[in-house]
Amino acid sequence: MKKSFTKTILFAAFLFAIALAGASCGKSGDATPVTVPDLTTMDVVTAESGTIAYTGGLFNGSTDVSLSSYGVCYSSTSQTPTVSDKKTTDTLLQFAYTTKLTGLSPKTTYYARAYAVNSAGTGYGKVVQFTTGDGTASTGGTVSTLAGNGGSDFIDGLGSAAFFDSPQGITVGAADGNIYVADSFNSAIRKVTTAGDVVTYSGNGEIGYVDGPIATAQFYAPQSLVTDASGNTYVADYGNNNIRKITPDGVVSTFAGSGDAGYADGTGTKATFNSPRGLAIDGSGNIFVADLGNNLIRKITPAGVVTTFAGSRGASYLDNAVPTSATFNKPNGIAIDANNNIYVAEALNHAIRKITPAGVVTTFAGGNKQIALLGGPSAIVFDKSGNLFVADQNGRILEITAAKVLKVIAGNGTAGFAEGVGAAGIFNSPQGIAVDASNNVYVADYYNNRIRKIVLQ
């Protein structure tokens, strides 16, 4: 897709050059004047070492084929850095690029902004200020098993007496503080107390699509879930291609989606989804869906009205200032911060994307395989302090702090099972993540069939 896009741009440039040659024999001034590039500087995420930072730039308009250079310029002394200061020179990734700043000094404030140069001059993005870490690596958190024992089955019980089968999504109940699990291969929703006592909340272990009383309702490979302040639970029912709702009094209904795989906006069951994967809910009760099969981010109002929030259905990787012109590739996780920015985890793009309330789509972290910042982020969640926690399928649990410092709090990038502190705690393809009011982190450890708990230092 990226090669095809590049060829298209080069071919367009060739035709444009021919057109200019022809125009030179006619009236002057017919050609569209070249303007200074208009850019957005992406968020800066720093490493714990204090010597590395990750950022990038987004072209707000169509990319100018006459660009001679682009990248990020930065300085610790000038609050408005220019290309005369330190800078990177990058390779354009469609309408955007990501880059790595190296050789930084720990505990130092820097100023950075995207730049691009063409025949009209040099354009700059907004200056982003960031401070590097002090170089002290965190010790990570203490990893233990809250429930499950590694075996795949469908049995309630306390701690290791309980069985799961490929748990996917996980959330902490906003009203009761219990942990709710989308137990995908059991097609059930399980409830786990903070003491590790597991009971089946809804579903009977059989694949199906049945609304009604919570005891007889059926699901098909649920992937994620969220709860609201009133105690309602919303489930991304992956195999049934819809969003289900469970009320506190135990009634399951279809909140949105017809049950057929497809793409249509609409109200309630008039809308269609294609393998919905991730869910997040904002303070107004709007639900945002990572519609994996459609490569879209969808929005559902409390009244059940479904619209397309971002994406254009093409499986690709394109940041853009217009939300429905951006592209995603099988988006799986989703979270919302206190300022109503939407964050999307994409394992296949090795990225966490950010969508502002104005609809500008940028890369928040990762996105460049050569940088290798993220492996395969599958789920994300914010705590009450604005720290973002990431379940990375490569066997790590990450934290991007509110100050945008990347930390590894558990796991070491290898697949397996072990309890321990920090890198000694090992996971096997973690798929879901949640944080409680005491900042304990819970992980749906997919291949280990366990719910793990991380107590932060």
Coordinates of C-alpha atoms in Angstrom, one line a residue:
M1 CA 0.0 0.0 0.0
K2 CA 2.8 2.4 0.9
K3 CA 4.8 1.5 -2.2
S4 CA 1.7 2.0 -4.4
F5 CA 1.0 5.4 -2.7
T6 CA 4.6 6.5 -3.3
K7 CA 4.5 5.4 -7.0
T8 CA 1.2 7.4 -7.3
I9 CA 2.8 10.5 -5.9
L10 CA 5.9 10.2 -8.2
F11 CA 3.7 9.6 -11.2
A12 CA 1.6 12.6 -10.2
A13 CA 4.8 14.6 -9.9
F14 CA 5.9 13.5 -13.4
L15 CA 2.5 14.5 -14.9
F16 CA 2.7 17.8 -13.0
A17 CA 6.1 18.5 -14.5
I18 CA 4.8 17.8 -18.0
A19 CA 1.9 20.1 -17.4
L20 CA 4.2 22.9 -16.2
A21 CA 6.3 22.5 -19.3
G22 CA 3.3 22.9 -21.5
A23 CA 2.1 25.8 -19.5
S24 CA 5.4 27.6 -20.0
C25 CA 4.5 28.2 -23.6
G26 CA 1.2 29.8 -22.7
K27 CA 0.1 32.4 -20.2
S28 CA 2.3 33.0 -17.2
G29 CA 0.7 32.5 -13.8
D30 CA -1.5 29.5 -14.8
A31 CA 0.4 27.2 -12.5
T32 CA -0.7 26.8 -8.9
P33 CA 1.7 28.7 -6.7
V34 CA 3.8 26.7 -4.3
T35 CA 3.2 27.6 -0.7
V36 CA 5.2 27.1 2.5
P37 CA 4.4 23.6 4.0
D38 CA 1.8 23.5 6.7
L39 CA 2.7 21.0 9.5
T40 CA 1.6 19.6 12.8
T41 CA 4.3 18.5 15.3
M42 CA 3.4 15.1 16.8
D43 CA 3.5 14.3 20.5
V44 CA 7.0 13.6 22.0
V45 CA 7.5 10.4 24.0
T46 CA 10.8 10.0 25.8
A47 CA 12.7 6.9 26.9
E48 CA 13.6 6.3 30.5
S49 CA 17.3 6.6 29.6
G50 CA 16.8 10.4 29.2
T51 CA 18.8 10.3 25.9
I52 CA 16.2 9.3 23.4
A53 CA 12.8 10.8 22.3
Y54 CA 10.3 9.9 19.6
T55 CA 8.2 12.3 17.6
G56 CA 7.3 13.2 14.1
G57 CA 5.4 15.5 11.7
L58 CA 2.1 15.6 9.9
F59 CA 1.4 17.5 6.7
N60 CA -1.9 19.3 7.1
G61 CA -2.5 19.6 3.3
S62 CA -1.5 17.5 0.3
T63 CA 2.2 16.8 0.2
D64 CA 4.2 19.0 -2.1
V65 CA 6.4 17.0 -4.5
S66 CA 9.0 19.7 -4.5
L67 CA 10.0 19.1 -0.8
S68 CA 13.7 19.1 -0.5
S69 CA 13.9 18.0 3.2
Y70 CA 11.7 17.4 6.2
G71 CA 12.1 16.2 9.8
V72 CA 12.2 17.6 13.3
C73 CA 14.4 20.3 14.6
Y74 CA 15.1 20.6 18.3
S75 CA 17.1 22.6 20.9
S76 CA 17.6 22.8 24.6
T77 CA 18.4 26.6 24.4
S78 CA 16.2 28.0 21.8
Q79 CA 12.4 27.9 22.5
T80 CA 11.8 28.3 18.7
P81 CA 14.2 25.9 17.1
T82 CA 14.9 26.2 13.4
V83 CA 16.7 24.1 10.8
S84 CA 19.9 25.8 11.9
D85 CA 19.7 23.9 15.2
K86 CA 20.0 20.1 15.6
K87 CA 17.6 18.3 13.3
T88 CA 16.6 15.0 11.8
T89 CA 16.2 14.3 8.1
D90 CA 13.5 11.8 7.5
T91 CA 11.7 9.7 4.9
L92 CA 8.2 10.7 4.2
L93 CA 5.5 8.1 5.2
Q94 CA 2.6 9.2 3.1
F95 CA 1.3 12.4 4.8
A96 CA 3.3 11.9 7.9
Y97 CA 6.6 10.7 9.3
T98 CA 7.9 9.5 12.7
T99 CA 11.5 10.1 13.9
K100 CA 13.9 9.4 16.7
L101 CA 15.9 12.0 18.5
T102 CA 19.2 10.7 19.9
G103 CA 22.1 12.0 22.0
L104 CA 19.8 14.0 24.3
S105 CA 20.9 15.0 27.8
P106 CA 19.0 13.6 30.8
K107 CA 16.9 15.9 33.0
T108 CA 16.9 18.6 30.3
T109 CA 14.1 20.6 28.8
Y110 CA 14.0 20.6 25.0
Y111 CA 11.9 22.3 22.4
A112 CA 11.0 20.6 19.1
R113 CA 8.9 21.2 16.1
A114 CA 8.4 19.6 12.7
Y115 CA 9.8 21.3 9.7
A116 CA 9.7 20.9 5.9
V117 CA 11.5 22.8 3.1
N118 CA 10.3 23.5 -0.4
S119 CA 10.9 26.1 -3.1
A120 CA 8.6 28.6 -1.2
G121 CA 10.5 28.4 2.0
T122 CA 10.6 26.5 5.3
G123 CA 7.4 25.6 7.2
Y124 CA 7.3 24.7 10.9
G125 CA 4.8 23.0 13.1
K126 CA 3.9 24.1 16.6
V127 CA 6.7 23.9 19.2
V128 CA 6.4 21.0 21.6
Q129 CA 8.2 21.3 24.9
F130 CA 9.4 18.1 26.7
T131 CA 11.8 17.2 29.5
T132 CA 14.0 14.1 29.3
G133 CA 14.1 11.5 32.2
D134 CA 16.9 11.4 34.7
G135 CA 18.3 8.1 33.3
T136 CA 17.0 6.0 36.2
A137 CA 15.2 2.8 35.0
S138 CA 12.1 1.9 37.0
T139 CA 12.0 -1.4 38.8
G140 CA 8.6 -2.2 37.5
G141 CA 5.7 -3.8 39.3
T142 CA 5.1 -7.0 41.2
V143 CA 3.3 -9.6 39.0
S144 CA 1.0 -12.3 40.4
T145 CA -1.9 -14.3 39.2
L146 CA -5.3 -13.2 40.5
A147 CA -7.4 -16.0 38.9
G148 CA -6.9 -18.9 36.5
N149 CA -4.3 -21.7 36.4
G150 CA -3.1 -22.0 32.8
G151 CA -5.7 -24.6 31.8
S152 CA -8.5 -23.8 29.3
D153 CA -11.9 -24.6 30.6
F154 CA -15.1 -23.0 31.9
I155 CA -15.2 -23.3 35.7
D156 CA -16.0 -20.8 38.4
G157 CA -14.0 -20.7 41.6
L158 CA -11.5 -18.9 43.8
G159 CA -8.1 -18.0 42.4
S160 CA -6.4 -21.0 40.7
A161 CA -9.5 -23.1 41.0
A162 CA -11.1 -21.0 38.3
F163 CA -10.6 -21.7 34.6
F164 CA -10.8 -19.3 31.6
D165 CA -10.4 -20.0 27.8
S166 CA -8.4 -17.3 26.0
P167 CA -9.5 -14.2 27.9
Q168 CA -9.4 -11.0 25.8
G169 CA -10.9 -7.8 27.2
I170 CA -10.9 -6.7 30.8
T171 CA -12.3 -3.7 32.7
V172 CA -12.9 -2.6 36.2
G173 CA -16.5 -1.9 37.1
A174 CA -17.1 1.8 37.5
A175 CA -19.8 1.2 40.1
D176 CA -18.6 -1.8 42.1
G177 CA -14.8 -2.1 41.5
N178 CA -15.0 -5.7 40.4
I179 CA -13.0 -6.9 37.4
Y180 CA -15.1 -8.0 34.3
V181 CA -13.5 -10.3 31.7
A182 CA -14.5 -11.0 28.1
D183 CA -13.8 -14.7 28.2
S184 CA -13.7 -15.1 24.4
F185 CA -13.5 -18.8 23.7
N186 CA -16.1 -19.5 26.4
S187 CA -18.3 -16.8 24.9
A188 CA -19.0 -15.5 28.3
I189 CA -18.6 -12.5 30.6
R190 CA -16.9 -13.4 33.9
K191 CA -16.8 -11.4 37.1
V192 CA -13.7 -11.5 39.3
T193 CA -13.6 -9.9 42.7
T194 CA -10.5 -8.2 44.0
A195 CA -9.9 -11.4 46.1
G196 CA -9.9 -13.5 42.9
D197 CA -13.3 -15.1 43.3
V198 CA -14.6 -15.9 39.8
V199 CA -18.3 -16.2 38.8
T200 CA -20.0 -16.2 35.5
Y201 CA -21.8 -12.9 34.9
S202 CA -23.5 -13.9 31.6
G203 CA -23.2 -16.5 28.9
N204 CA -23.2 -20.3 29.3
G205 CA -20.0 -21.4 27.5
E206 CA -21.9 -21.9 24.2
I207 CA -21.7 -19.8 21.0
G208 CA -25.0 -18.0 20.4
Y209 CA -26.9 -14.8 20.0
V210 CA -29.6 -14.5 22.6
D211 CA -30.9 -11.4 24.3
G212 CA -32.9 -11.5 27.5
P213 CA -32.2 -12.4 31.1
I214 CA -28.6 -12.5 32.0
A215 CA -28.7 -16.1 32.9
T216 CA -29.8 -17.3 29.5
A217 CA -28.2 -14.7 27.2
Q218 CA -25.5 -15.9 24.8
F219 CA -22.5 -14.3 23.1
Y220 CA -20.1 -15.2 20.3
A221 CA -16.4 -14.6 21.2
P222 CA -16.7 -11.3 23.1
Q223 CA -13.5 -9.2 22.8
S224 CA -13.8 -6.3 25.2
L225 CA -16.2 -4.5 27.5
V226 CA -16.7 -1.2 29.4
T227 CA -19.0 -0.2 32.3
D228 CA -20.7 3.2 32.9
A229 CA -21.3 5.0 36.1
S230 CA -24.9 3.5 36.3
G231 CA -23.6 0.0 36.3
N232 CA -24.4 -0.9 32.7
T233 CA -21.9 -3.1 30.9
Y234 CA -21.3 -2.8 27.2
V235 CA -19.7 -5.7 25.3
A236 CA -18.0 -5.8 21.9
D237 CA -19.6 -9.1 20.7
Y238 CA -17.0 -9.8 18.0
G239 CA -18.5 -12.9 16.4
N240 CA -22.1 -11.4 16.4
N241 CA -20.8 -8.1 14.9
N242 CA -22.7 -6.0 17.4
I243 CA -22.5 -4.1 20.8
R244 CA -24.5 -5.7 23.6
K245 CA -25.7 -4.0 26.8
I246 CA -26.2 -5.6 30.2
T247 CA -28.2 -3.6 32.7
P248 CA -27.6 -3.8 36.5
D249 CA -30.9 -5.6 36.9
G250 CA -29.6 -8.4 34.6
V251 CA -31.1 -7.8 31.2
V252 CA -29.1 -8.3 28.0
S253 CA -30.0 -6.4 24.8
T254 CA -28.5 -5.4 21.5
F255 CA -27.4 -1.8 21.9
A256 CA -26.1 -1.3 18.3
G257 CA -25.5 -3.5 15.3
S258 CA -27.7 -5.8 13.1
G259 CA -25.8 -9.0 13.7
D260 CA -24.5 -9.1 10.1
A261 CA -21.0 -8.2 9.2
G262 CA -21.0 -5.0 7.2
Y263 CA -20.6 -1.2 7.3
A264 CA -23.5 1.1 7.8
D265 CA -24.1 4.0 10.1
G266 CA -27.5 4.3 11.7
T267 CA -29.4 4.0 14.9
G268 CA -29.4 0.8 17.0
T269 CA -29.8 -2.4 15.0
K270 CA -29.9 -0.4 11.7
A271 CA -26.1 0.1 12.0
T272 CA -23.6 -2.6 11.1
F273 CA -20.1 -3.5 12.3
N274 CA -17.5 -5.9 11.2
S275 CA -15.8 -7.8 14.1
P276 CA -15.8 -5.0 16.7
R277 CA -12.8 -5.3 18.9
G278 CA -12.2 -2.5 21.4
L279 CA -14.5 -0.2 23.5
A280 CA -14.1 3.0 25.4
I281 CA -16.6 5.3 27.0
D282 CA -16.3 9.1 27.6
G283 CA -17.8 11.2 30.4
S284 CA -20.9 11.9 28.4
G285 CA -21.7 8.2 27.9
N286 CA -20.6 8.1 24.2
I287 CA -19.0 4.8 23.3
F288 CA -16.1 4.6 20.8
V289 CA -15.6 1.3 19.0
A290 CA -12.4 0.0 17.3
D291 CA -14.3 -1.6 14.4
L292 CA -11.5 -4.0 13.5
G293 CA -12.9 -5.6 10.3
N294 CA -13.9 -2.2 8.9
N295 CA -10.6 -0.5 9.9
L296 CA -12.7 2.3 11.5
I297 CA -13.3 4.1 14.7
R298 CA -17.1 4.3 15.3
K299 CA -19.0 6.5 17.8
I300 CA -22.3 5.4 19.5
T301 CA -24.3 8.1 21.4
P302 CA -26.3 7.2 24.5
A303 CA -29.3 7.1 22.2
G304 CA -27.6 4.4 20.1
V305 CA -26.9 6.6 17.1
V306 CA -23.8 5.1 15.3
T307 CA -21.5 7.3 13.1
T308 CA -18.1 7.0 11.7
F309 CA -15.6 9.0 13.8
A310 CA -12.3 8.3 12.0
G311 CA -10.9 6.1 9.2
S312 CA -11.7 5.4 5.6
R313 CA -12.0 1.5 5.6
G314 CA -8.7 1.0 3.8
A315 CA -6.3 -1.3 5.7
S316 CA -3.3 1.0 5.8
Y317 CA -1.4 3.6 7.9
L318 CA -2.1 7.2 7.2
D319 CA -2.2 10.1 9.6
N320 CA -4.3 13.0 8.4
A321 CA -5.8 16.3 9.5
V322 CA -9.2 15.0 8.2
P323 CA -10.4 12.1 10.3
T324 CA -12.2 10.2 7.6
S325 CA -9.2 10.5 5.3
A326 CA -6.9 8.8 7.8
T327 CA -6.5 5.0 7.7
F328 CA -6.0 2.3 10.3
N329 CA -5.0 -1.3 10.0
K330 CA -7.1 -3.6 12.2
P331 CA -7.5 -1.3 15.2
N332 CA -7.8 -3.3 18.3
G333 CA -7.6 -1.2 21.5
I334 CA -9.0 2.2 22.3
A335 CA -9.0 4.6 25.2
I336 CA -10.0 8.2 26.0
D337 CA -8.1 10.8 28.1
A338 CA -9.5 13.6 30.3
N339 CA -9.4 16.0 27.3
N340 CA -11.5 13.7 25.1
N341 CA -8.6 12.8 22.9
I342 CA -9.1 9.2 21.5
Y343 CA -6.2 6.8 21.5
V344 CA -6.1 3.7 19.3
A345 CA -3.8 0.7 19.6
E346 CA -2.9 -1.0 16.4
A347 CA -0.8 -4.2 16.6
L348 CA -0.3 -4.4 12.9
N349 CA 1.0 -0.8 12.6
H350 CA 3.1 -1.1 15.8
A351 CA 1.5 2.2 16.8
I352 CA -0.7 4.1 19.2
R353 CA -2.6 6.7 17.2
K354 CA -4.2 9.8 18.6
I355 CA -7.4 11.5 17.4
T356 CA -8.1 15.0 18.8
P357 CA -11.6 16.3 19.4
A358 CA -11.1 18.3 16.2
G359 CA -10.5 15.1 14.3
V360 CA -6.7 15.4 13.6
V361 CA -5.2 11.9 13.5
T362 CA -1.5 11.6 14.4
T363 CA 0.9 9.0 15.7
F364 CA 1.3 9.2 19.5
A365 CA 3.9 6.5 19.9
G366 CA 5.5 3.9 17.6
G367 CA 4.5 3.5 14.0
N368 CA 7.9 3.1 12.5
K369 CA 9.3 -0.5 12.4
Q370 CA 12.8 0.8 12.2
I371 CA 12.4 2.7 15.5
A372 CA 10.9 -0.5 17.1
L373 CA 9.3 1.4 20.0
L374 CA 6.3 -0.9 20.2
G375 CA 5.8 -4.5 19.3
G376 CA 2.1 -5.2 18.9
P377 CA 0.0 -3.0 21.2
S378 CA -3.3 -4.8 21.7
A379 CA -5.1 -2.8 24.5
I380 CA -4.6 0.5 26.3
V381 CA -6.1 2.2 29.3
F382 CA -5.7 5.5 31.2
D383 CA -5.5 5.7 35.0
K384 CA -7.0 8.7 37.0
S385 CA -3.6 10.6 36.8
G386 CA -3.4 10.5 33.0
N387 CA -0.8 7.7 32.7
L388 CA -1.4 5.4 29.7
F389 CA -0.9 1.6 30.2
V390 CA -0.3 -0.6 27.2
A391 CA -0.7 -4.4 26.8
D392 CA 2.0 -5.3 24.2
Q393 CA 1.5 -8.7 22.5
N394 CA 5.2 -9.2 22.5
G395 CA 5.0 -10.0 26.2
R396 CA 5.5 -6.6 27.8
I397 CA 3.3 -4.3 29.9
L398 CA 4.2 -0.6 29.3
E399 CA 3.4 2.7 30.8
I400 CA 3.5 6.0 29.1
T401 CA 3.4 8.5 31.9
A402 CA 1.4 11.7 31.9
A403 CA 4.8 13.4 31.3
K404 CA 5.1 11.1 28.2
V405 CA 8.0 8.9 29.5
L406 CA 7.9 5.3 28.3
K407 CA 8.5 2.7 31.0
V408 CA 8.4 -1.1 30.9
I409 CA 6.6 -2.1 34.1
A410 CA 6.5 -5.9 33.5
G411 CA 7.6 -8.5 31.0
N412 CA 10.8 -8.8 28.9
G413 CA 9.6 -9.4 25.4
T414 CA 9.6 -13.2 25.7
A415 CA 6.5 -15.5 25.8
G416 CA 6.0 -17.7 28.8
F417 CA 4.7 -17.6 32.3
A418 CA 6.4 -16.5 35.5
E419 CA 5.6 -14.4 38.5
G420 CA 8.0 -11.8 39.7
V421 CA 9.0 -8.1 39.7
G422 CA 9.4 -6.1 36.5
A423 CA 11.1 -8.1 33.7
A424 CA 10.9 -11.3 35.8
G425 CA 7.1 -11.3 35.4
I426 CA 6.4 -13.1 32.1
F427 CA 3.3 -13.0 30.0
N428 CA 2.1 -14.9 26.9
S429 CA 0.4 -12.5 24.4
P430 CA -1.4 -10.2 26.8
Q431 CA -4.6 -8.9 25.2
G432 CA -6.5 -6.8 27.7
I433 CA -5.6 -4.3 30.4
A434 CA -7.4 -2.3 33.1
V435 CA -6.5 -0.1 36.1
D436 CA -8.4 0.2 39.4
A437 CA -8.8 3.2 41.7
S438 CA -5.7 2.1 43.7
N439 CA -3.6 2.0 40.5
N440 CA -3.3 -1.8 40.5
V441 CA -3.0 -3.0 36.9
Y442 CA -4.9 -6.1 35.7
V443 CA -4.0 -8.0 32.5
A444 CA -5.9 -10.6 30.5
D445 CA -3.0 -13.0 29.8
Y446 CA -4.5 -14.7 26.7
Y447 CA -2.4 -17.8 26.1
N448 CA -1.8 -18.3 29.8
N449 CA -5.6 -18.3 30.5
R450 CA -5.0 -16.2 33.5
I451 CA -5.9 -12.8 34.9
R452 CA -2.7 -11.3 36.2
K453 CA -2.3 -8.4 38.7
I454 CA 0.5 -5.9 38.8
V455 CA 1.2 -3.9 41.9
L456 CA 3.2 -0.9 41.0
Q457 CA 6.2 0.2 43.1

